[in-house]
PDB file of C-alpha atoms in Angstrom:
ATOM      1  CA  UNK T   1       0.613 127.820  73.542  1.00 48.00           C
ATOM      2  CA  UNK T   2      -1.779 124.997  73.981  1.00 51.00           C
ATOM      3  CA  UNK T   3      -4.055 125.534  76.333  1.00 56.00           C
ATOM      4  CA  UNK T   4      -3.233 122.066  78.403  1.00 68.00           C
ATOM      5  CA  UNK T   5       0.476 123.263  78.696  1.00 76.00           C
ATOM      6  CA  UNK T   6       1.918 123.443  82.375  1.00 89.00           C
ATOM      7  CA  UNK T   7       2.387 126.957  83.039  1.00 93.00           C
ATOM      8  CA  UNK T   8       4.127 128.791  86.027  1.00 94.00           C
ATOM      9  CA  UNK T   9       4.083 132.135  88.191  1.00 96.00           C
ATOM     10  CA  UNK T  10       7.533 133.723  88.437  1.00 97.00           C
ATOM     11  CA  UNK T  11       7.760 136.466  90.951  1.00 98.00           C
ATOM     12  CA  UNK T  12      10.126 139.062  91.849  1.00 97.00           C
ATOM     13  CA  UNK T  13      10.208 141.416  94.830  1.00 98.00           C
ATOM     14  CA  UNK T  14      11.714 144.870  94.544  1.00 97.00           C
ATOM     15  CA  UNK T  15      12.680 147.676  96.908  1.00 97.00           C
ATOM     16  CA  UNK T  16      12.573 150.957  95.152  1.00 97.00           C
ATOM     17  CA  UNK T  17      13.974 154.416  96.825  1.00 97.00           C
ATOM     18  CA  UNK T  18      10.195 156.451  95.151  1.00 97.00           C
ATOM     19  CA  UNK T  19       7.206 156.808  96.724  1.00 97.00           C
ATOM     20  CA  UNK T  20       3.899 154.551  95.337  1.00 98.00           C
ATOM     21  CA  UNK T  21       2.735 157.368  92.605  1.00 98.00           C
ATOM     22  CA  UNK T  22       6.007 157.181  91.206  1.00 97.00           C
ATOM     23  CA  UNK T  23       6.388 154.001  90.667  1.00 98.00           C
ATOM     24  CA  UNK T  24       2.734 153.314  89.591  1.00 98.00           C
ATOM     25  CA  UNK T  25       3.435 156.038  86.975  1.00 97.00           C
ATOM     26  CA  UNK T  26       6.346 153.926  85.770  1.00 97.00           C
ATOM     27  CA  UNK T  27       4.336 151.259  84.846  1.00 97.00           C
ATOM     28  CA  UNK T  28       1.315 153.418  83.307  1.00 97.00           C
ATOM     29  CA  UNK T  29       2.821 156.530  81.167  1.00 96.00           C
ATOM     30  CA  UNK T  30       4.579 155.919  78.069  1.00 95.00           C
ATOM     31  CA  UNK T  31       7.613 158.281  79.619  1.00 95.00           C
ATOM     32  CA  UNK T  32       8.129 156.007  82.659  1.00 96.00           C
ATOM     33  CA  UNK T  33       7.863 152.953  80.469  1.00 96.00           C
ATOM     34  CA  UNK T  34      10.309 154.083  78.063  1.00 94.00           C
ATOM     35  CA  UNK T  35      12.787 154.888  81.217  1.00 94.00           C
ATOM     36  CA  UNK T  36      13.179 151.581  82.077  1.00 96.00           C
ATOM     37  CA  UNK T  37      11.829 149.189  79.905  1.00 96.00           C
ATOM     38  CA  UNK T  38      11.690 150.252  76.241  1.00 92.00           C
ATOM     39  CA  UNK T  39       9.715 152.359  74.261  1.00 89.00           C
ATOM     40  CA  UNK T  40       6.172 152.548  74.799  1.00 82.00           C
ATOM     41  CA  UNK T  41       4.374 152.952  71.405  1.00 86.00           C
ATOM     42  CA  UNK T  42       0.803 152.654  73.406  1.00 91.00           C
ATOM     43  CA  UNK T  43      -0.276 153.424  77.057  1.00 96.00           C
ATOM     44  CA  UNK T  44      -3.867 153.505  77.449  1.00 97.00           C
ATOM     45  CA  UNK T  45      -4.245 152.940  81.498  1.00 97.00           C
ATOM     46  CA  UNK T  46      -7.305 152.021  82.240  1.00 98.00           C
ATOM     47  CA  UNK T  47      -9.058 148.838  81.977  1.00 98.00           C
ATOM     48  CA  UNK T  48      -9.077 147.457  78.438  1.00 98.00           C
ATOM     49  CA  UNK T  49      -7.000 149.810  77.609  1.00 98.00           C
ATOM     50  CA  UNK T  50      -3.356 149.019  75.182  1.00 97.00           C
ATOM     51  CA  UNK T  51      -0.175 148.957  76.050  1.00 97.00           C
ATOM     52  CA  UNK T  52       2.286 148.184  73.792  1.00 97.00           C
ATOM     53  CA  UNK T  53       6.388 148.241  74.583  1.00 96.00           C
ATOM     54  CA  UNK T  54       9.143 148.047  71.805  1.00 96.00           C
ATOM     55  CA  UNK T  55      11.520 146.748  73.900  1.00 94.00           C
ATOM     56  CA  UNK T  56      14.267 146.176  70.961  1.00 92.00           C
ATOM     57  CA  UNK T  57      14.617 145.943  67.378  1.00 90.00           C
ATOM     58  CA  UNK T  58      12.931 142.295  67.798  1.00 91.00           C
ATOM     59  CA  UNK T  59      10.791 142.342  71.154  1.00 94.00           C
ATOM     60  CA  UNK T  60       7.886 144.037  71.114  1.00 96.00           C
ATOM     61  CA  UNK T  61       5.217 143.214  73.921  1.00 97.00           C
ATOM     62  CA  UNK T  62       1.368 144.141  73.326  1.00 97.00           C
ATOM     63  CA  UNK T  63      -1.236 143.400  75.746  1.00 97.00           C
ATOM     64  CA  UNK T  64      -4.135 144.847  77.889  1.00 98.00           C
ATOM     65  CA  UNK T  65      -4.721 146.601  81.337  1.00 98.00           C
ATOM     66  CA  UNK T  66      -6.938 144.852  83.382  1.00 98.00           C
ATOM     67  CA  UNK T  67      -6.531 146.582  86.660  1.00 98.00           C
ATOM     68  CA  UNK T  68      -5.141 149.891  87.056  1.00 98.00           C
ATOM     69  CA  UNK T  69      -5.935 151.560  90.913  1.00 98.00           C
ATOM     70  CA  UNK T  70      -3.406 153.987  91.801  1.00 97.00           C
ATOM     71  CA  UNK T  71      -0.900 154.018  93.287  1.00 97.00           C
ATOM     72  CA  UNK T  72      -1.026 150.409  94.560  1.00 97.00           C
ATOM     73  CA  UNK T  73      -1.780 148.260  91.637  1.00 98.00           C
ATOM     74  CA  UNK T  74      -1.317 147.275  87.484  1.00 98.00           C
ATOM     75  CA  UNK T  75      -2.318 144.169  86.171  1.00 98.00           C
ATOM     76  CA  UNK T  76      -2.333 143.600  82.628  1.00 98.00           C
ATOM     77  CA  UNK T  77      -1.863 140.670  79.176  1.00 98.00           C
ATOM     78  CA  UNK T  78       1.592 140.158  78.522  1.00 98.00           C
ATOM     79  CA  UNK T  79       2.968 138.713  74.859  1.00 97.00           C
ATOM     80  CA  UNK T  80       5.372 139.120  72.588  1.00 97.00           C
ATOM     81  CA  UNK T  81       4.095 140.076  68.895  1.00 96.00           C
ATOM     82  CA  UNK T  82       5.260 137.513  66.959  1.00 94.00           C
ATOM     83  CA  UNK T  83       6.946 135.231  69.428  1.00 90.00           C
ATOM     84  CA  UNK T  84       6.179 131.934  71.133  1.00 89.00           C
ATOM     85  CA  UNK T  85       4.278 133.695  73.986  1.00 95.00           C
ATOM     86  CA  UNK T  86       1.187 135.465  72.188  1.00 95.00           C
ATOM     87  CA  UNK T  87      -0.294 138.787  73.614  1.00 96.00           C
ATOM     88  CA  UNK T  88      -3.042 137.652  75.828  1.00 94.00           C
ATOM     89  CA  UNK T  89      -1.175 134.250  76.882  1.00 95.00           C
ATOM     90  CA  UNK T  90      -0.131 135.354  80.445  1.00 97.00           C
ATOM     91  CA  UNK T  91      -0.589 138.276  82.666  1.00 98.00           C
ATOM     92  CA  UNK T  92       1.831 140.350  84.511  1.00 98.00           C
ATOM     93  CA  UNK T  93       0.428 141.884  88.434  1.00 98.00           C
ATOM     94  CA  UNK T  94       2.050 144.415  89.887  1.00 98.00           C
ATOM     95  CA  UNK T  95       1.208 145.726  93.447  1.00 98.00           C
ATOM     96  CA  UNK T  96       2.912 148.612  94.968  1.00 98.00           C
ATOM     97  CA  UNK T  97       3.110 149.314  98.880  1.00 98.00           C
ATOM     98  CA  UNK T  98       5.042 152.737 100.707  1.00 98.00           C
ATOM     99  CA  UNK T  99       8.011 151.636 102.939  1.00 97.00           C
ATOM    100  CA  UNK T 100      10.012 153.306 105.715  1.00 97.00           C
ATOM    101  CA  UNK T 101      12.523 154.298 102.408  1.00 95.00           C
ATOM    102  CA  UNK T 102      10.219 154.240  99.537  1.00 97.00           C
ATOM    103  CA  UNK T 103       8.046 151.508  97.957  1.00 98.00           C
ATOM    104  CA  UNK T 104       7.813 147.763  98.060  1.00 98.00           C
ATOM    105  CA  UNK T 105       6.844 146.343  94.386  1.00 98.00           C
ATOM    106  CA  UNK T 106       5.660 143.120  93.753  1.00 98.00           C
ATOM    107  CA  UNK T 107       5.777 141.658  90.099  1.00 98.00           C
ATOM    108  CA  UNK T 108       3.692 138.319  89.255  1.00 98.00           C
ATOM    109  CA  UNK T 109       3.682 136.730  85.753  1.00 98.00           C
ATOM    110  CA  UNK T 110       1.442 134.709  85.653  1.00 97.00           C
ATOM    111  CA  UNK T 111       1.001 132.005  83.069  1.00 96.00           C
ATOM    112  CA  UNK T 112       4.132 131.435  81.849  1.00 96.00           C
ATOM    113  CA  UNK T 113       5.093 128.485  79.476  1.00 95.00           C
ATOM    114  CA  UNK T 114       7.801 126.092  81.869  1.00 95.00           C
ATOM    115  CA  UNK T 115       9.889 126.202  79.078  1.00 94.00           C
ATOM    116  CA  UNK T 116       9.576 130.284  78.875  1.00 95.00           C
ATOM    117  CA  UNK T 117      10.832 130.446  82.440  1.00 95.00           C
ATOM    118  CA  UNK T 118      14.310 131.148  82.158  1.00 95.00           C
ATOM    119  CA  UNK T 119      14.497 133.649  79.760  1.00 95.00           C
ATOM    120  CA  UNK T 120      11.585 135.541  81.216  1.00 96.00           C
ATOM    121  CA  UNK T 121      13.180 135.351  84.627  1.00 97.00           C
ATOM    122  CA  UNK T 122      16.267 136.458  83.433  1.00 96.00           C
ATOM    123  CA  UNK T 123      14.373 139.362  80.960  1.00 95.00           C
ATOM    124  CA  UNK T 124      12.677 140.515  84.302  1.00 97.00           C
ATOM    125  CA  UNK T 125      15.525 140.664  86.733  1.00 97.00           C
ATOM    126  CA  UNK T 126      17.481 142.656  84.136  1.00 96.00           C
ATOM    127  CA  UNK T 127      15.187 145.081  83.449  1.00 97.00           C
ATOM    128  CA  UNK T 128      13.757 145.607  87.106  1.00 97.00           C
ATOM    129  CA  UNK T 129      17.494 146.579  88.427  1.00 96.00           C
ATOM    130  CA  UNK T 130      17.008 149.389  85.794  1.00 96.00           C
ATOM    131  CA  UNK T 131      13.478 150.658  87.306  1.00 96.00           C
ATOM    132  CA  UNK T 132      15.248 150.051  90.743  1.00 95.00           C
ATOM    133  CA  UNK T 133      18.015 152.110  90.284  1.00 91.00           C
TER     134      UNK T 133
END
């Protein structure tokens, strides 16, 4: 990506019957990763720290943890090995709050490509029904 390409923030808000911890934990342990998003060949939480998630047989996202403070909030670099996107390119922010029924999640990805959009919006909706349900 050049680095005078218009990028974009696409967020998604999620209502999730688990308390905070849980839900932090499913964004920060290679078990909770692998529940809903793929498998995680690399969780290292802590700032600087890897995480890598083989989505499918040709998807495999790599990046970094720049903020991990339980149970409210993950940030970390988001890119696809390989792909158009490259690890370090954009960064996904994740902030967690307890509701009357569970927890309130907040995804940001930041940085994205405008012509990335659509299949990252689409990528993200799928998979955050699965960590909903």
């Amino acid at each position: 990506m050049g680095a005078d390409a218009p990028t974009t923030t696409l967020e998604h808000v999620v209502d999730i019957d688990a308390s905070p911890q849980t839900v932090f934990e499913m964004w920060t342990t290679a078990d909770g990763l692998a529940a809903w998003w793929g498998r995680a060949t690399a969780v290292d939480a802590r700032p600087g720290g890897e995480i890598r998630v083989v989505v499918d047989d040709t998807h495999v996202m790599s990046g970094r943890f720049v903020t991990v403070d339980p149970p409210g909030e993950v940030v970390f670099t988001f890119g696809w090995e390989g792909g158009e996107l490259a690890p370090g390119d954009s960064t996904v922010s994740v902030t967690i709050a307890a509701t009357e029924t569970g927890s309130r999640m907040v995804l940001r990805h930041d940085g994205l490509p405008l012509d990335l959009v659509g299949s990252h919006a689409a990528g993200w909706t799928h998979f955050l029904s699965i960590l909903a349900s």
